[in-house]
mmCIF file with all atom_site columns, C-alpha atoms in Angstrom:
data_model
loop_
_atom_site.group_PDB
_atom_site.id
_atom_site.type_symbol
_atom_site.label_atom_id
_atom_site.label_alt_id
_atom_site.label_comp_id
_atom_site.label_asym_id
_atom_site.label_entity_id
_atom_site.label_seq_id
_atom_site.pdbx_PDB_ins_code
_atom_site.Cartn_x
_atom_site.Cartn_y
_atom_site.Cartn_z
_atom_site.occupancy
_atom_site.B_iso_or_equiv
_atom_site.pdbx_formal_charge
_atom_site.auth_seq_id
_atom_site.auth_comp_id
_atom_site.auth_asym_id
_atom_site.auth_atom_id
_atom_site.pdbx_PDB_model_num
ATOM 1  C CA . MET A 1 1  ? 30.366 4.941   21.455 1.00 0.00 ? 6  MET A CA 1
ATOM 2  C CA . ILE A 1 2  ? 32.370 2.615   19.063 1.00 0.00 ? 7  ILE A CA 1
ATOM 3  C CA . ASN A 1 3  ? 35.323 3.618   17.307 1.00 0.00 ? 8  ASN A CA 1
ATOM 4  C CA . ASN A 1 4  ? 35.607 2.723   13.821 1.00 0.00 ? 9  ASN A CA 1
ATOM 5  C CA . VAL A 1 5  ? 39.375 2.131   12.153 1.00 0.00 ? 10 VAL A CA 1
ATOM 6  C CA . VAL A 1 6  ? 40.110 1.435   8.317  1.00 0.00 ? 11 VAL A CA 1
ATOM 7  C CA . LEU A 1 7  ? 42.953 -0.258  7.820  1.00 0.00 ? 12 LEU A CA 1
ATOM 8  C CA . VAL A 1 8  ? 44.532 -1.433  4.641  1.00 0.00 ? 13 VAL A CA 1
ATOM 9  C CA . GLY A 1 9  ? 47.404 -3.854  4.216  1.00 0.00 ? 14 GLY A CA 1
ATOM 10 C CA . ARG A 1 10 ? 47.853 -7.782  4.030  1.00 0.00 ? 15 ARG A CA 1
ATOM 11 C CA . LEU A 1 11 ? 47.313 -10.428 6.321  1.00 0.00 ? 16 LEU A CA 1
ATOM 12 C CA . THR A 1 12 ? 50.815 -11.939 7.906  1.00 0.00 ? 17 THR A CA 1
ATOM 13 C CA . LYS A 1 13 ? 49.162 -15.684 8.408  1.00 0.00 ? 18 LYS A CA 1
ATOM 14 C CA . ASP A 1 14 ? 45.708 -17.332 7.972  1.00 0.00 ? 19 ASP A CA 1
ATOM 15 C CA . PRO A 1 15 ? 43.131 -15.762 10.601 1.00 0.00 ? 20 PRO A CA 1
ATOM 16 C CA . ASP A 1 16 ? 43.030 -17.816 13.943 1.00 0.00 ? 21 ASP A CA 1
ATOM 17 C CA . LEU A 1 17 ? 39.088 -18.856 14.085 1.00 0.00 ? 22 LEU A CA 1
ATOM 18 C CA . ARG A 1 18 ? 38.011 -20.277 17.680 1.00 0.00 ? 23 ARG A CA 1
ATOM 19 C CA . TYR A 1 19 ? 34.500 -20.419 19.266 1.00 0.00 ? 24 TYR A CA 1
ATOM 20 C CA . THR A 1 20 ? 34.175 -19.506 22.925 1.00 0.00 ? 25 THR A CA 1
ATOM 21 C CA . VAL A 1 21 ? 32.398 -21.963 25.218 1.00 0.00 ? 26 VAL A CA 1
ATOM 22 C CA . ASN A 1 22 ? 29.143 -20.086 24.664 1.00 0.00 ? 27 ASN A CA 1
ATOM 23 C CA . GLY A 1 23 ? 29.730 -20.982 20.642 1.00 0.00 ? 28 GLY A CA 1
ATOM 24 C CA . THR A 1 24 ? 30.516 -17.249 19.506 1.00 0.00 ? 29 THR A CA 1
ATOM 25 C CA . ALA A 1 25 ? 32.964 -17.299 16.844 1.00 0.00 ? 30 ALA A CA 1
ATOM 26 C CA . VAL A 1 26 ? 36.188 -15.042 17.303 1.00 0.00 ? 31 VAL A CA 1
ATOM 27 C CA . ALA A 1 27 ? 38.895 -14.635 14.847 1.00 0.00 ? 32 ALA A CA 1
ATOM 28 C CA . ALA A 1 28 ? 42.583 -13.044 15.540 1.00 0.00 ? 33 ALA A CA 1
ATOM 29 C CA . PHE A 1 29 ? 44.756 -12.084 13.013 1.00 0.00 ? 34 PHE A CA 1
ATOM 30 C CA . THR A 1 30 ? 47.841 -9.696  12.473 1.00 0.00 ? 35 THR A CA 1
ATOM 31 C CA . MET A 1 31 ? 47.847 -7.234  9.741  1.00 0.00 ? 36 MET A CA 1
ATOM 32 C CA . ALA A 1 32 ? 50.901 -5.765  8.065  1.00 0.00 ? 37 ALA A CA 1
ATOM 33 C CA . VAL A 1 33 ? 50.440 -1.832  7.191  1.00 0.00 ? 38 VAL A CA 1
ATOM 34 C CA . GLU A 1 34 ? 52.719 0.144   4.962  1.00 0.00 ? 39 GLU A CA 1
ATOM 35 C CA . ARG A 1 35 ? 53.014 3.637   6.150  1.00 0.00 ? 40 ARG A CA 1
ATOM 36 C CA . SER A 1 36 ? 52.404 6.303   3.240  1.00 0.00 ? 41 SER A CA 1
ATOM 37 C CA . PHE A 1 37 ? 56.026 7.956   3.556  1.00 0.00 ? 42 PHE A CA 1
ATOM 38 C CA . ASN A 1 38 ? 59.644 6.867   3.981  1.00 0.00 ? 43 ASN A CA 1
ATOM 39 C CA . GLY A 1 39 ? 61.677 6.601   7.083  1.00 0.00 ? 44 GLY A CA 1
ATOM 40 C CA . ALA A 1 40 ? 64.884 8.785   7.965  1.00 0.00 ? 45 ALA A CA 1
ATOM 41 C CA . ASP A 1 41 ? 66.367 6.143   5.922  1.00 0.00 ? 46 ASP A CA 1
ATOM 42 C CA . GLY A 1 42 ? 64.546 6.330   3.085  1.00 0.00 ? 47 GLY A CA 1
ATOM 43 C CA . GLN A 1 43 ? 62.844 2.983   3.117  1.00 0.00 ? 48 GLN A CA 1
ATOM 44 C CA . LYS A 1 44 ? 59.327 2.137   3.674  1.00 0.00 ? 49 LYS A CA 1
ATOM 45 C CA . GLN A 1 45 ? 57.983 1.412   7.309  1.00 0.00 ? 50 GLN A CA 1
ATOM 46 C CA . THR A 1 46 ? 55.480 -1.313  8.069  1.00 0.00 ? 51 THR A CA 1
ATOM 47 C CA . ASP A 1 47 ? 53.430 -1.710  11.248 1.00 0.00 ? 52 ASP A CA 1
ATOM 48 C CA . PHE A 1 48 ? 51.705 -4.799  12.267 1.00 0.00 ? 53 PHE A CA 1
ATOM 49 C CA . ILE A 1 49 ? 48.499 -4.305  13.892 1.00 0.00 ? 54 ILE A CA 1
ATOM 50 C CA . SER A 1 50 ? 46.896 -7.269  16.038 1.00 0.00 ? 55 SER A CA 1
ATOM 51 C CA . CYS A 1 51 ? 42.953 -7.386  15.476 1.00 0.00 ? 56 CYS A CA 1
ATOM 52 C CA . VAL A 1 52 ? 40.202 -9.290  16.636 1.00 0.00 ? 57 VAL A CA 1
ATOM 53 C CA . VAL A 1 53 ? 36.752 -9.768  15.131 1.00 0.00 ? 58 VAL A CA 1
ATOM 54 C CA . TRP A 1 54 ? 33.868 -11.499 16.528 1.00 0.00 ? 59 TRP A CA 1
ATOM 55 C CA . ARG A 1 55 ? 30.669 -13.155 15.418 1.00 0.00 ? 60 ARG A CA 1
ATOM 56 C CA . LYS A 1 56 ? 29.654 -13.461 11.690 1.00 0.00 ? 61 LYS A CA 1
ATOM 57 C CA . GLN A 1 57 ? 32.666 -11.183 10.858 1.00 0.00 ? 62 GLN A CA 1
ATOM 58 C CA . ALA A 1 58 ? 35.121 -13.686 12.263 1.00 0.00 ? 63 ALA A CA 1
ATOM 59 C CA . GLU A 1 59 ? 33.572 -16.365 10.425 1.00 0.00 ? 64 GLU A CA 1
ATOM 60 C CA . THR A 1 60 ? 33.525 -14.570 7.155  1.00 0.00 ? 65 THR A CA 1
ATOM 61 C CA . LEU A 1 61 ? 37.028 -13.615 7.733  1.00 0.00 ? 66 LEU A CA 1
ATOM 62 C CA . ALA A 1 62 ? 38.242 -16.985 8.326  1.00 0.00 ? 67 ALA A CA 1
ATOM 63 C CA . ASN A 1 63 ? 36.188 -18.522 5.259  1.00 0.00 ? 68 ASN A CA 1
ATOM 64 C CA . TYR A 1 64 ? 37.392 -15.946 2.674  1.00 0.00 ? 69 TYR A CA 1
ATOM 65 C CA . THR A 1 65 ? 40.828 -14.664 3.667  1.00 0.00 ? 70 THR A CA 1
ATOM 66 C CA . ARG A 1 66 ? 44.220 -16.006 3.727  1.00 0.00 ? 71 ARG A CA 1
ATOM 67 C CA . LYS A 1 67 ? 47.902 -15.303 4.388  1.00 0.00 ? 72 LYS A CA 1
ATOM 68 C CA . GLY A 1 68 ? 48.697 -12.236 1.994  1.00 0.00 ? 73 GLY A CA 1
ATOM 69 C CA . SER A 1 69 ? 45.085 -11.469 1.198  1.00 0.00 ? 74 SER A CA 1
ATOM 70 C CA . LEU A 1 70 ? 44.611 -7.585  0.949  1.00 0.00 ? 75 LEU A CA 1
#
């Protein structure tokens, strides 16, 4: 079974595209995701989520997104 997660946030830096020794594309990136509620201090809280995508999704991500992309 595969889990699906939908995150809405911004990239903290350009994706890091690399290739395995077999030629498989892999991209690592971090997303800044604001919580939908304020913290105890009344300020917005942001979570930083580390992500990895493989194959064609990795190449597409690297080609079409940059730091700050939504």
